Each structure stands twice: as structure tokens, then as C-alpha cells.
Amino acid sequence: LGDNQWLPNRVYVTGEVKSYAPSSNNKYTLKDENGTEFIVYKSELPQFDRACIGDTVVMEGWVENFHNDSGNILEMTNYNDGTHNTLPTTASILSRGESDIVVDGSVEHATVDVVSKATNASTIEFSVTPDSGYQIGEVSYKVGQESKATVIEANQGTYSLKVLGKITIYVTTIGEGEKLPEVYKTATFAAANTSNSVNNYTSSATYTTNGFTVTTKNFNNNNKGWDMIKCGRKKPSSGSGASVATITTGLIDKEIVEIAIDFNTCTTTALNEAYILISANSDMSNATKVSFTVTGSSVVKVAIPEGQSITNGYYQIVFDCAEGSGNGFIAINSVTFNVIPD
């Protein structure tokens, strides 16, 4: 970048969250696609406020100064809250130029009518038409390299979104006569749903939501100070910090086809494996194993393959964690157990 090239333009900064310091004015350390690390503060995007390590976020602001005698530094004011940010000019910055709008290659049985490019900060509208014999399941999009897709709803058949970088659109469809999974049982890890105060990563607790009870093991609830549960820990004063944390249901009398896990935050660098065990026995013996991938703070929907789910079964969600650099690097708000409606 040359002197004042960005003045007084409005720009968009993107990067992957490397760390978060809520006690320091919600300060985030980001790393862009070139490996450059820089610090930014609170953003106007809701998912940025909740972002955990590993998420990709976008911040909008005005460039107010440029110092090529100080290592090519941009000074930027956050458009949403006025906080001041100092950025290296090698950071991933989008100007008022155009960004690509693409439809993901996984989209089948539907046509997305959308422009191929749009001006940054503009709002685009598009439509989705399912093929004959199909209907639209879900429409979502990602900005840049975001790990979590944002679901959007149509307004009189038209979808709209704001362009803050490259947009990738995703569409799921369901065939004629098919039905989408719906919630059958929910476990919400609010403090009000348990009588167990836990302040470590080695104890058990039970949570009951609308009569449905699950048991957690090796999860912390900060003595009922959190409306979530956290697992994974750093090295203790003695022994190893490795742990296997579980969420186990009682008997569920219907065949579960999908389990949706709402992660508040998640750092996966110390997660060895995540999987679900399904058994006809309460001790989880002779269980079937279904592995899944966790990607940052998002709702992860795990489809249970046909033939592996059972009626009148027990389900256990397992997080096999290595020793981490800190405690509570996986946090969960709730879990839903979904069935195909009759």
C-alpha cells in the first residue's frame, strides 16, 4: 500500500481469532490468511462478539491514518463502536471494491439466481428455486473463510444479505415425501436445570430440561455460575490434564436420526476426538460409534447413519481431550435429539 491510499475509505478487516481478552475491552488477536497477526476490538457483527478461537470474523471501519515510517501501519476506527485499532497493512483488508458471490458446489436439486459480484457493504437479493419434486430445506452463507455458516430466511421468496467479502451460498433440499428432522428431546445446560454445583473438571452432574435428564461427567459449571458446561483442562498440580468428558442420556424411546450440539466456544487444538455412542444398554456396552468434527462456536448437527440409530436406546456424546493450555476450552450451551416426525 502506498501513502494514504486507503484514506478516507471505509474498509473491512478479516481474520481468524487466535485469542480473546474480555477483560481488555473485548480485545481479539486475529491472524489473516497470510499468517499476519494483529489486534482488533469489538465489531458490529453479532457472531464476532461470541467468536471463539478458530472462528473467522469481519470488522468494518474507517481508515483514519497511515504511517509508512512506522512499519506500514494503518490506524482504523471501528464503524460500530468507535474503538481504535492499529493494523499492519499486510492484514487482509477489503476496500469498497467488489467481492465474488459463489454458490457452493455441494448444492444439488436447486437453482440459485444471484449475481456473481457485488460491491462491498452493499446488500444483495437472490432467489432459490428447487427442482421438480424437491423443496428447500435450509439456505445459509459464509463470508470469506468463516467456519460457521449463517442461516437466512426468505422474505416473500427473496433472500437478502450484506456483502462483507466473498460470499458462499449453501442450500439443502429435501425430496418429495421426505421430512426434515424435528426436535424430540432437549438438554439445556442452564444453571436452573441442575442441583449440582461443580467447580472442577473431574466431577459429574445431572441436568433436567422439561422432564428429560442427562448426566455430564468431567464438565465444569462454575458452581452453577454458567448457563453452559465446559470441559477440557490444563495440566493440574499433579498428574495429567487429559480427560474424557461425556454427556449421557437416559432411555430414549424413539429412533434419533440427528443430534445437534450448540457450542458456545470451542478450541479444537487439544481435542483428540469427538464421537457419539449408541447402545441398547445403560452402561453403553456393545455400543455403535459415530464420529463427528467440531469447528469453532456453532451448532454442529450430527446425522446418525441409517441402521445405527435404535428405538429405546441410550446416547452418549464423548469429547476425548488431551491436556490443554487452559481450562474449559470446549463449552456447550445445549444438545437436541431429533427424530423424523410421524
mmCIF file of N, CA and C in Angstrom, residues 193-293:
data_model
loop_
_atom_site.group_PDB
_atom_site.id
_atom_site.type_symbol
_atom_site.label_atom_id
_atom_site.label_comp_id
_atom_site.label_asym_id
_atom_site.label_seq_id
_atom_site.Cartn_x
_atom_site.Cartn_y
_atom_site.Cartn_z
ATOM 1 N N ASN A 193 -31.247 -25.724 35.604
ATOM 2 C CA ASN A 193 -31.620 -27.098 35.272
ATOM 3 C C ASN A 193 -30.815 -28.159 36.015
ATOM 4 N N THR A 194 -29.993 -27.726 36.981
ATOM 5 C CA THR A 194 -29.212 -28.698 37.755
ATOM 6 C C THR A 194 -29.187 -28.294 39.222
ATOM 7 N N SER A 195 -29.062 -29.281 40.091
ATOM 8 C CA SER A 195 -28.882 -29.012 41.516
ATOM 9 C C SER A 195 -27.438 -29.233 41.935
ATOM 10 N N ASN A 196 -26.575 -29.562 40.949
ATOM 11 C CA ASN A 196 -25.179 -29.886 41.236
ATOM 12 C C ASN A 196 -24.263 -28.703 40.950
ATOM 13 N N SER A 197 -23.608 -28.203 41.988
ATOM 14 C CA SER A 197 -22.602 -27.153 41.821
ATOM 15 C C SER A 197 -21.241 -27.806 41.619
ATOM 16 N N VAL A 198 -20.638 -27.557 40.460
ATOM 17 C CA VAL A 198 -19.354 -28.178 40.119
ATOM 18 C C VAL A 198 -18.344 -27.074 39.823
ATOM 19 N N ASN A 199 -17.178 -27.160 40.419
ATOM 20 C CA ASN A 199 -16.138 -26.167 40.177
ATOM 21 C C ASN A 199 -14.811 -26.854 39.848
ATOM 22 N N ASN A 200 -14.885 -27.922 39.075
ATOM 23 C CA ASN A 200 -13.695 -28.633 38.628
ATOM 24 C C ASN A 200 -14.031 -29.346 37.318
ATOM 25 N N TYR A 201 -13.075 -30.058 36.777
ATOM 26 C CA TYR A 201 -13.253 -30.754 35.503
ATOM 27 C C TYR A 201 -13.160 -32.273 35.689
ATOM 28 N N THR A 202 -13.551 -32.731 36.899
ATOM 29 C CA THR A 202 -13.446 -34.155 37.202
ATOM 30 C C THR A 202 -14.704 -34.719 37.853
ATOM 31 N N SER A 203 -15.771 -33.937 37.929
ATOM 32 C CA SER A 203 -16.983 -34.374 38.624
ATOM 33 C C SER A 203 -18.147 -34.587 37.663
ATOM 34 N N SER A 204 -19.238 -35.136 38.218
ATOM 35 C CA SER A 204 -20.443 -35.408 37.441
ATOM 36 C C SER A 204 -21.591 -34.513 37.910
ATOM 37 N N ALA A 205 -22.594 -34.359 37.044
ATOM 38 C CA ALA A 205 -23.794 -33.584 37.378
ATOM 39 C C ALA A 205 -24.943 -34.095 36.522
ATOM 40 N N THR A 206 -26.161 -33.826 36.966
ATOM 41 C CA THR A 206 -27.337 -34.143 36.150
ATOM 42 C C THR A 206 -28.071 -32.861 35.810
ATOM 43 N N TYR A 207 -28.607 -32.810 34.593
ATOM 44 C CA TYR A 207 -29.395 -31.670 34.119
ATOM 45 C C TYR A 207 -30.738 -32.193 33.632
ATOM 46 N N THR A 208 -31.815 -31.533 34.033
ATOM 47 C CA THR A 208 -33.151 -31.940 33.614
ATOM 48 C C THR A 208 -33.842 -30.774 32.918
ATOM 49 N N THR A 209 -34.269 -31.010 31.670
ATOM 50 C CA THR A 209 -34.948 -30.000 30.863
ATOM 51 C C THR A 209 -36.300 -30.558 30.444
ATOM 52 N N ASN A 210 -37.363 -29.972 30.947
ATOM 53 C CA ASN A 210 -38.725 -30.433 30.622
ATOM 54 C C ASN A 210 -38.876 -31.939 30.824
ATOM 55 N N GLY A 211 -38.368 -32.431 31.929
ATOM 56 C CA GLY A 211 -38.500 -33.847 32.270
ATOM 57 C C GLY A 211 -37.464 -34.764 31.660
ATOM 58 N N PHE A 212 -36.610 -34.251 30.785
ATOM 59 C CA PHE A 212 -35.571 -35.060 30.125
ATOM 60 C C PHE A 212 -34.252 -34.848 30.848
ATOM 61 N N THR A 213 -33.631 -35.922 31.337
ATOM 62 C CA THR A 213 -32.430 -35.824 32.165
ATOM 63 C C THR A 213 -31.220 -36.425 31.460
ATOM 64 N N VAL A 214 -30.121 -35.690 31.547
ATOM 65 C CA VAL A 214 -28.835 -36.212 31.069
ATOM 66 C C VAL A 214 -27.824 -36.084 32.202
ATOM 67 N N THR A 215 -26.768 -36.905 32.122
ATOM 68 C CA THR A 215 -25.688 -36.875 33.111
ATOM 69 C C THR A 215 -24.409 -36.426 32.435
ATOM 70 N N THR A 216 -23.738 -35.447 33.029
ATOM 71 C CA THR A 216 -22.458 -34.983 32.493
ATOM 72 C C THR A 216 -21.327 -35.469 33.396
ATOM 73 N N LYS A 217 -20.202 -35.761 32.792
ATOM 74 C CA LYS A 217 -19.022 -36.200 33.532
ATOM 75 C C LYS A 217 -17.807 -35.437 33.030
ATOM 76 N N ASN A 218 -17.013 -34.933 33.953
ATOM 77 C CA ASN A 218 -15.793 -34.166 33.659
ATOM 78 C C ASN A 218 -16.105 -32.843 32.963
ATOM 79 N N PHE A 219 -17.267 -32.270 33.288
ATOM 80 C CA PHE A 219 -17.648 -30.926 32.849
ATOM 81 C C PHE A 219 -17.761 -30.015 34.071
ATOM 82 N N ASN A 220 -17.435 -28.750 33.888
ATOM 83 C CA ASN A 220 -17.495 -27.735 34.944
ATOM 84 C C ASN A 220 -18.682 -26.801 34.687
ATOM 85 N N ASN A 221 -19.385 -26.379 35.769
ATOM 86 C CA ASN A 221 -20.424 -25.352 35.604
ATOM 87 C C ASN A 221 -20.179 -24.134 36.479
ATOM 88 N N ASN A 222 -18.946 -24.004 37.009
ATOM 89 C CA ASN A 222 -18.543 -22.828 37.794
ATOM 90 C C ASN A 222 -19.485 -22.616 38.974
ATOM 91 N N ASN A 223 -19.748 -23.723 39.700
ATOM 92 C CA ASN A 223 -20.677 -23.662 40.831
ATOM 93 C C ASN A 223 -22.021 -23.053 40.433
ATOM 94 N N LYS A 224 -22.530 -23.519 39.268
ATOM 95 C CA LYS A 224 -23.801 -23.035 38.716
ATOM 96 C C LYS A 224 -23.748 -21.549 38.356
ATOM 97 N N GLY A 225 -22.539 -21.073 38.090
ATOM 98 C CA GLY A 225 -22.383 -19.675 37.676
ATOM 99 C C GLY A 225 -22.463 -19.482 36.181
ATOM 100 N N TRP A 226 -22.483 -20.592 35.421
ATOM 101 C CA TRP A 226 -22.571 -20.523 33.955
ATOM 102 C C TRP A 226 -23.872 -21.156 33.491
ATOM 103 N N ASP A 227 -24.435 -20.631 32.419
ATOM 104 C CA ASP A 227 -25.556 -21.281 31.732
ATOM 105 C C ASP A 227 -25.000 -22.095 30.571
ATOM 106 N N MET A 228 -23.977 -22.858 30.852
ATOM 107 C CA MET A 228 -23.302 -23.731 29.895
ATOM 108 C C MET A 228 -22.446 -24.676 30.707
ATOM 109 N N ILE A 229 -21.865 -25.654 30.043
ATOM 110 C CA ILE A 229 -20.891 -26.532 30.687
ATOM 111 C C ILE A 229 -19.596 -26.495 29.885
ATOM 112 N N LYS A 230 -18.468 -26.669 30.585
ATOM 113 C CA LYS A 230 -17.172 -26.617 29.923
ATOM 114 C C LYS A 230 -16.354 -27.851 30.283
ATOM 115 N N CYS A 231 -15.592 -28.331 29.301
ATOM 116 C CA CYS A 231 -14.694 -29.459 29.539
ATOM 117 C C CYS A 231 -13.333 -29.172 28.930
ATOM 118 N N GLY A 232 -12.390 -30.059 29.204
ATOM 119 C CA GLY A 232 -11.013 -29.874 28.759
ATOM 120 C C GLY A 232 -10.264 -29.054 29.791
ATOM 121 N N ARG A 233 -9.046 -29.455 30.144
ATOM 122 C CA ARG A 233 -8.326 -28.739 31.192
ATOM 123 C C ARG A 233 -6.822 -28.722 30.935
ATOM 124 N N LYS A 234 -6.174 -27.794 31.630
ATOM 125 C CA LYS A 234 -4.721 -27.705 31.553
ATOM 126 C C LYS A 234 -4.094 -28.683 32.553
ATOM 127 N N LYS A 235 -2.784 -28.747 32.572
ATOM 128 C CA LYS A 235 -2.082 -29.667 33.476
ATOM 129 C C LYS A 235 -2.352 -29.268 34.933
ATOM 130 N N PRO A 236 -2.836 -30.190 35.753
ATOM 131 C CA PRO A 236 -3.047 -29.885 37.172
ATOM 132 C C PRO A 236 -1.723 -29.889 37.937
ATOM 133 N N SER A 237 -1.795 -29.636 39.253
ATOM 134 C CA SER A 237 -0.573 -29.606 40.068
ATOM 135 C C SER A 237 0.136 -30.957 40.083
ATOM 136 N N SER A 238 -0.655 -32.010 39.899
ATOM 137 C CA SER A 238 -0.049 -33.340 39.779
ATOM 138 C C SER A 238 -0.856 -34.169 38.796
ATOM 139 N N GLY A 239 -0.209 -35.070 38.102
ATOM 140 C CA GLY A 239 -0.895 -35.908 37.128
ATOM 141 C C GLY A 239 -1.067 -35.217 35.783
ATOM 142 N N SER A 240 -1.918 -35.796 34.962
ATOM 143 C CA SER A 240 -2.135 -35.308 33.598
ATOM 144 C C SER A 240 -3.444 -34.529 33.502
ATOM 145 N N GLY A 241 -3.487 -33.596 32.551
ATOM 146 C CA GLY A 241 -4.709 -32.841 32.310
ATOM 147 C C GLY A 241 -5.608 -33.482 31.281
ATOM 148 N N ALA A 242 -5.188 -34.603 30.716
ATOM 149 C CA ALA A 242 -6.027 -35.288 29.728
ATOM 150 C C ALA A 242 -7.321 -35.756 30.383
ATOM 151 N N SER A 243 -8.424 -35.699 29.632
ATOM 152 C CA SER A 243 -9.710 -36.110 30.199
ATOM 153 C C SER A 243 -10.647 -36.572 29.089
ATOM 154 N N VAL A 244 -11.618 -37.381 29.478
ATOM 155 C CA VAL A 244 -12.680 -37.801 28.573
ATOM 156 C C VAL A 244 -13.995 -37.318 29.186
ATOM 157 N N ALA A 245 -14.618 -36.327 28.559
ATOM 158 C CA ALA A 245 -15.858 -35.741 29.072
ATOM 159 C C ALA A 245 -17.040 -36.321 28.312
ATOM 160 N N THR A 246 -18.131 -36.607 29.039
ATOM 161 C CA THR A 246 -19.282 -37.257 28.411
ATOM 162 C C THR A 246 -20.589 -36.597 28.816
ATOM 163 N N ILE A 247 -21.555 -36.688 27.913
ATOM 164 C CA ILE A 247 -22.945 -36.317 28.174
ATOM 165 C C ILE A 247 -23.770 -37.550 27.826
ATOM 166 N N THR A 248 -24.464 -38.116 28.820
ATOM 167 C CA THR A 248 -25.152 -39.394 28.631
ATOM 168 C C THR A 248 -26.643 -39.243 28.913
ATOM 169 N N THR A 249 -27.458 -39.751 28.008
ATOM 170 C CA THR A 249 -28.908 -39.670 28.181
ATOM 171 C C THR A 249 -29.423 -40.859 28.985
ATOM 172 N N GLY A 250 -30.665 -40.722 29.437
ATOM 173 C CA GLY A 250 -31.408 -41.887 29.880
ATOM 174 C C GLY A 250 -31.991 -42.577 28.659
ATOM 175 N N LEU A 251 -32.917 -43.486 28.859
ATOM 176 C CA LEU A 251 -33.534 -44.221 27.753
ATOM 177 C C LEU A 251 -34.377 -43.274 26.897
ATOM 178 N N ILE A 252 -34.152 -43.289 25.596
ATOM 179 C CA ILE A 252 -34.959 -42.518 24.652
ATOM 180 C C ILE A 252 -35.779 -43.498 23.828
ATOM 181 N N ASP A 253 -37.082 -43.312 23.836
ATOM 182 C CA ASP A 253 -37.978 -44.328 23.273
ATOM 183 C C ASP A 253 -38.220 -44.194 21.781
ATOM 184 N N LYS A 254 -37.605 -43.201 21.129
ATOM 185 C CA LYS A 254 -37.744 -43.058 19.678
ATOM 186 C C LYS A 254 -36.382 -43.136 19.004
ATOM 187 N N GLU A 255 -36.397 -43.405 17.718
ATOM 188 C CA GLU A 255 -35.151 -43.508 16.957
ATOM 189 C C GLU A 255 -34.621 -42.115 16.642
ATOM 190 N N ILE A 256 -33.471 -41.791 17.168
ATOM 191 C CA ILE A 256 -32.851 -40.488 16.952
ATOM 192 C C ILE A 256 -32.072 -40.521 15.633
ATOM 193 N N VAL A 257 -32.376 -39.563 14.748
ATOM 194 C CA VAL A 257 -31.708 -39.532 13.442
ATOM 195 C C VAL A 257 -30.663 -38.422 13.360
ATOM 196 N N GLU A 258 -30.702 -37.507 14.332
ATOM 197 C CA GLU A 258 -29.763 -36.378 14.299
ATOM 198 C C GLU A 258 -29.597 -35.837 15.715
ATOM 199 N N ILE A 259 -28.368 -35.501 16.061
ATOM 200 C CA ILE A 259 -28.078 -34.854 17.339
ATOM 201 C C ILE A 259 -27.405 -33.516 17.028
ATOM 202 N N ALA A 260 -27.983 -32.416 17.555
ATOM 203 C CA ALA A 260 -27.458 -31.071 17.300
ATOM 204 C C ALA A 260 -26.840 -30.528 18.583
ATOM 205 N N ILE A 261 -25.556 -30.188 18.519
ATOM 206 C CA ILE A 261 -24.806 -29.707 19.684
ATOM 207 C C ILE A 261 -24.503 -28.225 19.478
ATOM 208 N N ASP A 262 -24.984 -27.388 20.397
ATOM 209 C CA ASP A 262 -24.768 -25.940 20.311
ATOM 210 C C ASP A 262 -23.538 -25.579 21.138
ATOM 211 N N PHE A 263 -22.416 -25.313 20.444
ATOM 212 C CA PHE A 263 -21.172 -24.947 21.114
ATOM 213 C C PHE A 263 -21.138 -23.442 21.363
ATOM 214 N N ASN A 264 -20.885 -23.060 22.600
ATOM 215 C CA ASN A 264 -20.691 -21.644 22.906
ATOM 216 C C ASN A 264 -19.314 -21.205 22.449
ATOM 217 N N THR A 265 -18.317 -21.968 22.823
ATOM 218 C CA THR A 265 -16.952 -21.764 22.342
ATOM 219 C C THR A 265 -16.288 -23.125 22.189
ATOM 220 N N CYS A 266 -15.254 -23.161 21.375
ATOM 221 C CA CYS A 266 -14.542 -24.429 21.221
ATOM 222 C C CYS A 266 -13.184 -24.194 20.587
ATOM 223 N N THR A 267 -12.154 -24.645 21.268
ATOM 224 C CA THR A 267 -10.801 -24.669 20.715
ATOM 225 C C THR A 267 -10.421 -26.132 20.519
ATOM 226 N N THR A 268 -10.185 -26.505 19.282
ATOM 227 C CA THR A 268 -10.051 -27.928 18.965
ATOM 228 C C THR A 268 -8.607 -28.430 18.964
ATOM 229 N N THR A 269 -7.642 -27.538 19.245
ATOM 230 C CA THR A 269 -6.240 -27.964 19.149
ATOM 231 C C THR A 269 -5.913 -29.077 20.140
ATOM 232 N N ALA A 270 -6.611 -29.140 21.276
ATOM 233 C CA ALA A 270 -6.343 -30.182 22.271
ATOM 234 C C ALA A 270 -7.438 -31.240 22.300
ATOM 235 N N LEU A 271 -8.290 -31.260 21.292
ATOM 236 C CA LEU A 271 -9.346 -32.266 21.214
ATOM 237 C C LEU A 271 -8.858 -33.429 20.366
ATOM 238 N N ASN A 272 -8.699 -34.578 20.993
ATOM 239 C CA ASN A 272 -8.251 -35.758 20.250
ATOM 240 C C ASN A 272 -9.342 -36.273 19.321
ATOM 241 N N GLU A 273 -10.560 -36.365 19.858
ATOM 242 C CA GLU A 273 -11.643 -36.984 19.096
ATOM 243 C C GLU A 273 -12.978 -36.625 19.729
ATOM 244 N N ALA A 274 -13.992 -36.482 18.897
ATOM 245 C CA ALA A 274 -15.369 -36.296 19.374
ATOM 246 C C ALA A 274 -16.235 -37.347 18.689
ATOM 247 N N TYR A 275 -17.099 -38.003 19.462
ATOM 248 C CA TYR A 275 -17.938 -39.041 18.863
ATOM 249 C C TYR A 275 -19.176 -39.278 19.719
ATOM 250 N N ILE A 276 -20.122 -40.031 19.156
ATOM 251 C CA ILE A 276 -21.358 -40.396 19.844
ATOM 252 C C ILE A 276 -21.425 -41.911 19.935
ATOM 253 N N LEU A 277 -21.779 -42.417 21.122
ATOM 254 C CA LEU A 277 -22.001 -43.843 21.316
ATOM 255 C C LEU A 277 -23.505 -44.092 21.422
ATOM 256 N N ILE A 278 -23.963 -45.157 20.779
ATOM 257 C CA ILE A 278 -25.383 -45.527 20.789
ATOM 258 C C ILE A 278 -25.486 -46.980 21.256
ATOM 259 N N SER A 279 -26.290 -47.204 22.281
ATOM 260 C CA SER A 279 -26.363 -48.550 22.849
ATOM 261 C C SER A 279 -27.771 -48.846 23.341
ATOM 262 N N ALA A 280 -28.111 -50.122 23.350
ATOM 263 C CA ALA A 280 -29.377 -50.562 23.944
ATOM 264 C C ALA A 280 -29.238 -50.749 25.444
ATOM 265 N N ASN A 281 -28.014 -50.556 25.959
ATOM 266 C CA ASN A 281 -27.731 -50.814 27.367
ATOM 267 C C ASN A 281 -27.311 -49.526 28.083
ATOM 268 N N SER A 282 -27.773 -49.342 29.314
ATOM 269 C CA SER A 282 -27.487 -48.123 30.051
ATOM 270 C C SER A 282 -26.009 -47.973 30.385
ATOM 271 N N ASP A 283 -25.247 -49.077 30.415
ATOM 272 C CA ASP A 283 -23.809 -48.990 30.672
ATOM 273 C C ASP A 283 -23.014 -48.745 29.398
ATOM 274 N N MET A 284 -23.717 -48.498 28.284
ATOM 275 C CA MET A 284 -23.140 -48.200 26.967
ATOM 276 C C MET A 284 -22.292 -49.355 26.424
ATOM 277 N N SER A 285 -22.541 -50.579 26.888
ATOM 278 C CA SER A 285 -21.837 -51.735 26.339
ATOM 279 C C SER A 285 -22.381 -52.070 24.952
ATOM 280 N N ASN A 286 -21.523 -52.689 24.137
ATOM 281 C CA ASN A 286 -21.883 -53.073 22.765
ATOM 282 C C ASN A 286 -22.417 -51.883 21.975
ATOM 283 N N ALA A 287 -21.769 -50.742 22.155
ATOM 284 C CA ALA A 287 -22.250 -49.503 21.530
ATOM 285 C C ALA A 287 -21.743 -49.351 20.101
ATOM 286 N N THR A 288 -22.539 -48.645 19.297
ATOM 287 C CA THR A 288 -22.135 -48.204 17.959
ATOM 288 C C THR A 288 -21.534 -46.808 18.082
ATOM 289 N N LYS A 289 -20.463 -46.559 17.332
ATOM 290 C CA LYS A 289 -19.746 -45.289 17.423
ATOM 291 C C LYS A 289 -19.948 -44.464 16.160
ATOM 292 N N VAL A 290 -20.296 -43.170 16.335
ATOM 293 C CA VAL A 290 -20.445 -42.232 15.223
ATOM 294 C C VAL A 290 -19.542 -41.034 15.497
ATOM 295 N N SER A 291 -18.491 -40.866 14.726
ATOM 296 C CA SER A 291 -17.555 -39.750 14.920
ATOM 297 C C SER A 291 -18.072 -38.489 14.252
ATOM 298 N N PHE A 292 -17.661 -37.338 14.780
ATOM 299 C CA PHE A 292 -18.038 -36.069 14.150
ATOM 300 C C PHE A 292 -16.927 -35.045 14.347
ATOM 301 N N THR A 293 -17.008 -33.962 13.571
ATOM 302 C CA THR A 293 -15.991 -32.909 13.584
ATOM 303 C C THR A 293 -16.558 -31.655 14.227
#
